Amino acid sequence: MACAPAFRSTLLAAAALAAFSAPPALAQTSGSASGTQLETLEEIIVTARRRSETLQETPLAVTAITPAQLESKATLNIGDLMGSAPNVLITQQNSGAAAANVSIRGLSFADVEKSFDPTVAIVVDGVFIGTSTGAFLDFFDIDSIEVLRGPQGTLFGRNTIGGVINIRRSRPTGENGGKVEFSYGKYNTWATRAILNTSLIQDKLAAKFFYFHNESDGYYRNGLTGKRVGGNNNENFGASFLLTPTDNFEALLTLEKQVQDFDPVNSNISKTGEVFCAFVPANQCNRNTRGDLYTVFNSPAHSNYKSPAATLEMNLDTDGIDFTSVTGYRTSDEAQTQDFDASSADLYYTNRIQDYWQFSQELRGAGNLTDSFDYVVGGFYYESKFDLFQATRLFGAANPAADQYNTGRAKSYALFGDFNWKLADQWRLSGGGRWTHDEKQQVNKVGTAQYPNAKYSGSKFTPKVVLDYRPDDNNMLYASWSRGYRSGGFSSRGQTLVSSTTPFGPETVDSYEAGIKSALLDNRLQVNLAGYVSDYSDLQQNTTIPTTIGTGNETIVTNVGSAKIKGIELDVTARVSYAFKVTASLGLQDSNFSGFITTAPNAAGRLVRFDYSDVNMIYSPDVTGSLTAEYTVPLDAGDLVFSGSYRYIGAYDQQISLGATQVDASGNVKVLSNDPRVRSDKQNLFDASATFNFDVGDNKGKVTLYGRNLFDDRGPNAAFTVAGLWSFSSGREPRTYGISLGYEF
């Protein structure tokens, strides 16, 4: 796997970190006024295995991100994590509210439909978010973030074949206090965030109230009116209550609501030869996928999203077993209009109205059978329901034949167990398994065609085995095998009887991983290295094919072929001096399809075979990496913290689509590449901030100047081509900057 030239600087910097092993360089005293010896790196506690253990003792590839790291980079949302952990991509798509496309180790599924399960799970306070909408989260009230790479099915469930982003928010402190922050930035971007902690009953009941608000005019410009478009207005508010009636029991209840209003826009990337280009002004076709993305020609559209949620976590510590119960409830109402043809002509305009509901309950117990054997066992239940109505306007006229009514329901049951067994002083065997049963059903109506209720059910056992060896207190080597699984189901966008009632099957991945975790130089340098091979079977993949009813085409999911993904990941953290800290990550990856075959009817109605085995996997760049430096200057009035972060994301494709092809004598098609318009170019992203922290009496204040994407690296954030009819895209955030004021009391 060759590395891109633009990334050489990051590779050299990561190599330089390894040179810190020279004792004289790190044996000096720090530059602080006190002249004290260098600080060691802080010990980070993670719960990646449903146990509290240090990051360096956890035998899996996990990147832990602390609140201090988020604040130093003026991080706003989950998308700012992209590149901070190796082989991790997080992008936003505007086809759904607060919708996140997440890929870890090349495993992803970019779709907003509620009938599809995610490949990477986002878990907030122990609750799995069942859809991609609502997952693009605000990052202010965060206690910890853990990015777990590779299948995590044993402890986190079936839809974690790529990994898990495990987020814990802060708990009520039981003390009177809080913090507030106000920021203003480019594109008339405003944000106000506030948290208030108090005690309702001394030592028994604590409360935390929170309110987040941000709005922006958007970074697109309408090519007809010259006005800013793509704006948004987001709010998240609620309260948490922590009840501790006894020393061995606690209950944490969080009630919240997320509200988003935004202006959905698409950038036109249709080209000559696609049908819609014959009906739009010439300057709106054949546009490039860089700077042209930021000028749009859409008809006005609007999206409104409301999602109340409740989470209840209860912990009971007994003499023998510690019990945890996590109950999650979430609903959402969405209403979104969108001009998908992305032109000033009225060619394809939709109105989507959706209701969604999910409930989950997990109960687990943890304990020790002996001094050398501990375990976690439990059960899990999940249920979700959705209703979707979509009206489609084609060529300026309502098209009742394309109106779609779709309802779906899913249930999942699981039993799981995980253990650690200390075989000898330096050896430990870990692992476990999860048995999952899934049930799904769907009722679909397209125009006047009412299709019957369709049902799917399936079960799967997903095991995991890990062996780790600790030659000393500072080093650990481990090797693991795990199996991940994602449930089968239905394509809610199916237009025909066959596509509406024929389920696609489950997909699985077998992951083989080996790694080493080292704490060097009195824990001033931590180096974590992992290598992996993933065998991906029965892939669930979106394919767009023509039809004779409805909108004239349908995008459905089928099981196609297999893939092999292999890679190397490096996480490095170094305390260079008392004031200077450096972190770096590097991910190298190679991925290939095998036997990716699908069929579609030609103009004569004959099924034509399409072989996509040679195309790139989507959201799977060969290289990702980051280098972040943080330097603190102590002053009489406080301290000044400078932070700079460079992130590199290699080029990657965003859709399986028709690019270069070869056609044989029978008309069968071998696809040599995806359409070049759905390829995101390599990204060089540089973020920087300067923060002045100071005392205000007994309280604390801060002022932060920040800039994101200071190189103004522009390009596509998501792109899609539609069966030779038209194509559209969206642009990633260009250069932005601003100021933030904070007060903590």
mmCIF file of N, CA, C and O in Angstrom, residues 47-108:
data_model
loop_
_atom_site.group_PDB
_atom_site.id
_atom_site.type_symbol
_atom_site.label_atom_id
_atom_site.label_comp_id
_atom_site.label_asym_id
_atom_site.label_seq_id
_atom_site.Cartn_x
_atom_site.Cartn_y
_atom_site.Cartn_z
ATOM 1 N N THR A 47 -14.458 1.796 29.115
ATOM 2 C CA THR A 47 -15.463 0.751 29.404
ATOM 3 C C THR A 47 -15.792 -0.026 28.135
ATOM 4 O O THR A 47 -16.913 -0.477 27.943
ATOM 5 N N ALA A 48 -14.787 -0.162 27.260
ATOM 6 C CA ALA A 48 -14.989 -0.809 25.966
ATOM 7 C C ALA A 48 -15.431 -2.258 26.093
ATOM 8 O O ALA A 48 -16.063 -2.802 25.186
ATOM 9 N N ARG A 49 -15.133 -2.893 27.243
ATOM 10 C CA ARG A 49 -15.545 -4.286 27.458
ATOM 11 C C ARG A 49 -16.544 -4.383 28.607
ATOM 12 O O ARG A 49 -16.626 -5.414 29.279
ATOM 13 N N ARG A 50 -17.330 -3.305 28.797
ATOM 14 C CA ARG A 50 -18.339 -3.243 29.863
ATOM 15 C C ARG A 50 -17.708 -3.441 31.242
ATOM 16 O O ARG A 50 -18.363 -3.896 32.172
ATOM 17 N N ARG A 51 -16.432 -3.107 31.333
ATOM 18 C CA ARG A 51 -15.709 -3.113 32.593
ATOM 19 C C ARG A 51 -14.884 -1.829 32.633
ATOM 20 O O ARG A 51 -14.490 -1.306 31.590
ATOM 21 N N SER A 52 -14.573 -1.368 33.810
ATOM 22 C CA SER A 52 -13.673 -0.225 33.941
ATOM 23 C C SER A 52 -12.241 -0.740 34.005
ATOM 24 O O SER A 52 -11.865 -1.453 34.936
ATOM 25 N N GLU A 53 -11.444 -0.405 32.981
ATOM 26 C CA GLU A 53 -10.053 -0.821 32.925
ATOM 27 C C GLU A 53 -9.271 0.226 32.149
ATOM 28 O O GLU A 53 -9.843 1.029 31.408
ATOM 29 N N THR A 54 -7.963 0.257 32.333
ATOM 30 C CA THR A 54 -7.177 1.268 31.649
ATOM 31 C C THR A 54 -7.094 0.961 30.161
ATOM 32 O O THR A 54 -7.217 -0.192 29.729
ATOM 33 N N LEU A 55 -6.876 2.006 29.385
ATOM 34 C CA LEU A 55 -6.765 1.859 27.937
ATOM 35 C C LEU A 55 -5.645 0.886 27.565
ATOM 36 O O LEU A 55 -5.804 0.051 26.663
ATOM 37 N N GLN A 56 -4.515 0.970 28.278
ATOM 38 C CA GLN A 56 -3.363 0.139 27.939
ATOM 39 C C GLN A 56 -3.544 -1.313 28.355
ATOM 40 O O GLN A 56 -2.797 -2.181 27.923
ATOM 41 N N GLU A 57 -4.535 -1.618 29.193
ATOM 42 C CA GLU A 57 -4.804 -2.990 29.617
ATOM 43 C C GLU A 57 -5.918 -3.649 28.810
ATOM 44 O O GLU A 57 -6.225 -4.825 29.025
ATOM 45 N N THR A 58 -6.524 -2.907 27.879
ATOM 46 C CA THR A 58 -7.668 -3.422 27.121
ATOM 47 C C THR A 58 -7.193 -4.073 25.833
ATOM 48 O O THR A 58 -6.631 -3.399 24.962
ATOM 49 N N PRO A 59 -7.400 -5.388 25.653
ATOM 50 C CA PRO A 59 -6.852 -6.090 24.497
ATOM 51 C C PRO A 59 -7.707 -5.961 23.240
ATOM 52 O O PRO A 59 -8.192 -6.950 22.681
ATOM 53 N N LEU A 60 -7.905 -4.748 22.795
ATOM 54 C CA LEU A 60 -8.564 -4.495 21.520
ATOM 55 C C LEU A 60 -8.156 -3.124 21.035
ATOM 56 O O LEU A 60 -7.650 -2.295 21.804
ATOM 57 N N ALA A 61 -8.381 -2.862 19.740
ATOM 58 C CA ALA A 61 -8.018 -1.585 19.143
ATOM 59 C C ALA A 61 -9.070 -0.545 19.502
ATOM 60 O O ALA A 61 -10.194 -0.576 19.006
ATOM 61 N N VAL A 62 -8.723 0.369 20.382
ATOM 62 C CA VAL A 62 -9.651 1.404 20.820
ATOM 63 C C VAL A 62 -8.898 2.719 20.974
ATOM 64 O O VAL A 62 -7.776 2.745 21.488
ATOM 65 N N THR A 63 -9.489 3.791 20.487
ATOM 66 C CA THR A 63 -8.950 5.132 20.665
ATOM 67 C C THR A 63 -9.844 5.865 21.652
ATOM 68 O O THR A 63 -11.062 5.960 21.450
ATOM 69 N N ALA A 64 -9.247 6.369 22.727
ATOM 70 C CA ALA A 64 -9.991 7.104 23.744
ATOM 71 C C ALA A 64 -9.753 8.596 23.550
ATOM 72 O O ALA A 64 -8.606 9.042 23.416
ATOM 73 N N ILE A 65 -10.827 9.356 23.517
ATOM 74 C CA ILE A 65 -10.752 10.806 23.305
ATOM 75 C C ILE A 65 -11.356 11.484 24.523
ATOM 76 O O ILE A 65 -12.501 11.222 24.894
ATOM 77 N N THR A 66 -10.577 12.335 25.166
ATOM 78 C CA THR A 66 -10.992 12.978 26.410
ATOM 79 C C THR A 66 -11.666 14.321 26.135
ATOM 80 O O THR A 66 -11.473 14.917 25.071
ATOM 81 N N PRO A 67 -12.440 14.844 27.099
ATOM 82 C CA PRO A 67 -13.053 16.166 26.922
ATOM 83 C C PRO A 67 -12.024 17.262 26.660
ATOM 84 O O PRO A 67 -12.283 18.187 25.884
ATOM 85 N N ALA A 68 -10.844 17.165 27.304
ATOM 86 C CA ALA A 68 -9.817 18.186 27.097
ATOM 87 C C ALA A 68 -9.374 18.228 25.638
ATOM 88 O O ALA A 68 -9.127 19.309 25.079
ATOM 89 N N GLN A 69 -9.263 17.058 24.987
ATOM 90 C CA GLN A 69 -8.887 17.021 23.579
ATOM 91 C C GLN A 69 -9.948 17.672 22.701
ATOM 92 O O GLN A 69 -9.632 18.377 21.741
ATOM 93 N N LEU A 70 -11.214 17.447 23.037
ATOM 94 C CA LEU A 70 -12.294 18.043 22.260
ATOM 95 C C LEU A 70 -12.296 19.553 22.397
ATOM 96 O O LEU A 70 -12.450 20.299 21.431
ATOM 97 N N GLU A 71 -12.125 20.038 23.624
ATOM 98 C CA GLU A 71 -12.183 21.472 23.870
ATOM 99 C C GLU A 71 -10.998 22.194 23.249
ATOM 100 O O GLU A 71 -11.135 23.304 22.736
ATOM 101 N N SER A 72 -9.813 21.558 23.268
ATOM 102 C CA SER A 72 -8.632 22.234 22.740
ATOM 103 C C SER A 72 -8.727 22.446 21.233
ATOM 104 O O SER A 72 -8.102 23.353 20.690
ATOM 105 N N LYS A 73 -9.519 21.623 20.542
ATOM 106 C CA LYS A 73 -9.673 21.751 19.096
ATOM 107 C C LYS A 73 -10.969 22.455 18.711
ATOM 108 O O LYS A 73 -11.321 22.489 17.530
ATOM 109 N N ALA A 74 -11.687 23.006 19.710
ATOM 110 C CA ALA A 74 -12.971 23.667 19.456
ATOM 111 C C ALA A 74 -13.912 22.736 18.692
ATOM 112 O O ALA A 74 -14.602 23.135 17.756
ATOM 113 N N THR A 75 -13.933 21.476 19.098
ATOM 114 C CA THR A 75 -14.763 20.474 18.433
ATOM 115 C C THR A 75 -16.242 20.795 18.621
ATOM 116 O O THR A 75 -16.682 21.123 19.717
ATOM 117 N N LEU A 76 -17.022 20.671 17.553
ATOM 118 C CA LEU A 76 -18.440 20.991 17.610
ATOM 119 C C LEU A 76 -19.331 19.755 17.604
ATOM 120 O O LEU A 76 -20.334 19.708 18.301
ATOM 121 N N ASN A 77 -18.994 18.763 16.798
ATOM 122 C CA ASN A 77 -19.899 17.618 16.655
ATOM 123 C C ASN A 77 -19.101 16.361 16.335
ATOM 124 O O ASN A 77 -17.868 16.387 16.223
ATOM 125 N N ILE A 78 -19.820 15.258 16.176
ATOM 126 C CA ILE A 78 -19.182 13.964 15.978
ATOM 127 C C ILE A 78 -18.355 13.914 14.704
ATOM 128 O O ILE A 78 -17.379 13.159 14.602
ATOM 129 N N GLY A 79 -18.675 14.742 13.724
ATOM 130 C CA GLY A 79 -17.912 14.761 12.483
ATOM 131 C C GLY A 79 -16.475 15.190 12.671
ATOM 132 O O GLY A 79 -15.600 14.836 11.872
ATOM 133 N N ASP A 80 -16.179 15.954 13.724
ATOM 134 C CA ASP A 80 -14.817 16.405 13.977
ATOM 135 C C ASP A 80 -13.909 15.280 14.455
ATOM 136 O O ASP A 80 -12.695 15.470 14.600
ATOM 137 N N LEU A 81 -14.478 14.087 14.728
ATOM 138 C CA LEU A 81 -13.656 12.934 15.091
ATOM 139 C C LEU A 81 -12.987 12.310 13.874
ATOM 140 O O LEU A 81 -12.039 11.532 14.023
ATOM 141 N N MET A 82 -13.468 12.617 12.663
ATOM 142 C CA MET A 82 -12.937 11.992 11.464
ATOM 143 C C MET A 82 -11.443 12.247 11.350
ATOM 144 O O MET A 82 -10.983 13.386 11.400
ATOM 145 N N GLY A 83 -10.691 11.173 11.218
ATOM 146 C CA GLY A 83 -9.254 11.285 11.117
ATOM 147 C C GLY A 83 -8.539 11.248 12.447
ATOM 148 O O GLY A 83 -7.340 11.004 12.501
ATOM 149 N N SER A 84 -9.234 11.501 13.563
ATOM 150 C CA SER A 84 -8.593 11.474 14.872
ATOM 151 C C SER A 84 -8.284 10.058 15.321
ATOM 152 O O SER A 84 -7.402 9.839 16.150
ATOM 153 N N ALA A 85 -9.029 9.096 14.812
ATOM 154 C CA ALA A 85 -8.753 7.679 15.060
ATOM 155 C C ALA A 85 -8.467 7.027 13.715
ATOM 156 O O ALA A 85 -9.081 7.374 12.701
ATOM 157 N N PRO A 86 -7.518 6.089 13.647
ATOM 158 C CA PRO A 86 -7.145 5.510 12.354
ATOM 159 C C PRO A 86 -8.289 4.745 11.707
ATOM 160 O O PRO A 86 -9.073 4.077 12.375
ATOM 161 N N ASN A 87 -8.370 4.887 10.369
ATOM 162 C CA ASN A 87 -9.357 4.172 9.550
ATOM 163 C C ASN A 87 -10.792 4.445 9.984
ATOM 164 O O ASN A 87 -11.645 3.555 9.968
ATOM 165 N N VAL A 88 -11.067 5.692 10.379
ATOM 166 C CA VAL A 88 -12.411 6.093 10.784
ATOM 167 C C VAL A 88 -12.848 7.291 9.939
ATOM 168 O O VAL A 88 -12.148 8.298 9.847
ATOM 169 N N LEU A 89 -14.017 7.179 9.305
ATOM 170 C CA LEU A 89 -14.624 8.275 8.547
ATOM 171 C C LEU A 89 -15.990 8.586 9.139
ATOM 172 O O LEU A 89 -16.757 7.672 9.451
ATOM 173 N N ILE A 90 -16.300 9.878 9.280
ATOM 174 C CA ILE A 90 -17.623 10.295 9.740
ATOM 175 C C ILE A 90 -18.022 11.511 8.918
ATOM 176 O O ILE A 90 -17.396 12.572 9.015
ATOM 177 N N THR A 91 -19.023 11.363 8.084
ATOM 178 C CA THR A 91 -19.505 12.466 7.272
ATOM 179 C C THR A 91 -20.998 12.651 7.509
ATOM 180 O O THR A 91 -21.672 11.763 8.028
ATOM 181 N N GLN A 92 -21.491 13.815 7.115
ATOM 182 C CA GLN A 92 -22.911 14.115 7.280
ATOM 183 C C GLN A 92 -23.582 14.152 5.918
ATOM 184 O O GLN A 92 -23.006 14.649 4.947
ATOM 185 N N GLN A 93 -24.788 13.604 5.851
ATOM 186 C CA GLN A 93 -25.560 13.708 4.623
ATOM 187 C C GLN A 93 -26.858 14.447 4.905
ATOM 188 O O GLN A 93 -27.420 14.365 5.992
ATOM 189 N N ASN A 94 -27.308 15.211 3.905
ATOM 190 C CA ASN A 94 -28.470 16.071 4.130
ATOM 191 C C ASN A 94 -29.775 15.445 3.668
ATOM 192 O O ASN A 94 -30.797 16.119 3.579
ATOM 193 N N SER A 95 -29.783 14.140 3.395
ATOM 194 C CA SER A 95 -31.040 13.471 3.040
ATOM 195 C C SER A 95 -31.840 13.090 4.274
ATOM 196 O O SER A 95 -32.948 12.570 4.155
ATOM 197 N N GLY A 96 -31.286 13.330 5.454
ATOM 198 C CA GLY A 96 -31.984 13.074 6.706
ATOM 199 C C GLY A 96 -31.458 13.994 7.779
ATOM 200 O O GLY A 96 -30.319 14.493 7.708
ATOM 201 N N ALA A 97 -32.246 14.237 8.807
ATOM 202 C CA ALA A 97 -31.868 15.175 9.847
ATOM 203 C C ALA A 97 -30.747 14.616 10.713
ATOM 204 O O ALA A 97 -30.807 13.468 11.151
ATOM 205 N N ALA A 98 -29.733 15.447 10.971
ATOM 206 C CA ALA A 98 -28.600 15.064 11.816
ATOM 207 C C ALA A 98 -28.105 13.672 11.477
ATOM 208 O O ALA A 98 -27.818 12.863 12.355
ATOM 209 N N ALA A 99 -28.007 13.382 10.175
ATOM 210 C CA ALA A 99 -27.681 12.030 9.713
ATOM 211 C C ALA A 99 -26.178 11.872 9.562
ATOM 212 O O ALA A 99 -25.507 12.701 8.939
ATOM 213 N N ALA A 100 -25.640 10.783 10.116
ATOM 214 C CA ALA A 100 -24.206 10.514 10.081
ATOM 215 C C ALA A 100 -23.912 9.277 9.244
ATOM 216 O O ALA A 100 -24.548 8.238 9.417
ATOM 217 N N ASN A 101 -22.959 9.398 8.321
ATOM 218 C CA ASN A 101 -22.381 8.243 7.634
ATOM 219 C C ASN A 101 -21.092 7.882 8.363
ATOM 220 O O ASN A 101 -20.162 8.686 8.404
ATOM 221 N N VAL A 102 -21.035 6.708 8.936
ATOM 222 C CA VAL A 102 -19.870 6.310 9.727
ATOM 223 C C VAL A 102 -19.257 5.063 9.117
ATOM 224 O O VAL A 102 -19.952 4.089 8.811
ATOM 225 N N SER A 103 -17.946 5.095 8.939
ATOM 226 C CA SER A 103 -17.212 3.949 8.422
ATOM 227 C C SER A 103 -16.005 3.692 9.317
ATOM 228 O O SER A 103 -15.272 4.623 9.656
ATOM 229 N N ILE A 104 -15.823 2.444 9.724
ATOM 230 C CA ILE A 104 -14.636 2.036 10.469
ATOM 231 C C ILE A 104 -14.055 0.814 9.782
ATOM 232 O O ILE A 104 -14.765 -0.153 9.507
ATOM 233 N N ARG A 105 -12.764 0.884 9.472
ATOM 234 C CA ARG A 105 -12.072 -0.206 8.782
ATOM 235 C C ARG A 105 -12.754 -0.590 7.466
ATOM 236 O O ARG A 105 -12.844 -1.764 7.108
ATOM 237 N N GLY A 106 -13.272 0.403 6.758
ATOM 238 C CA GLY A 106 -13.869 0.157 5.458
ATOM 239 C C GLY A 106 -15.248 -0.440 5.485
ATOM 240 O O GLY A 106 -15.809 -0.747 4.430
ATOM 241 N N LEU A 107 -15.841 -0.612 6.665
ATOM 242 C CA LEU A 107 -17.187 -1.162 6.776
ATOM 243 C C LEU A 107 -18.159 -0.025 7.041
ATOM 244 O O LEU A 107 -18.056 0.681 8.047
ATOM 245 N N SER A 108 -19.117 0.142 6.143
ATOM 246 C CA SER A 108 -20.064 1.246 6.277
ATOM 247 C C SER A 108 -21.337 0.906 5.536
ATOM 248 O O SER A 108 -21.384 -0.017 4.712
#
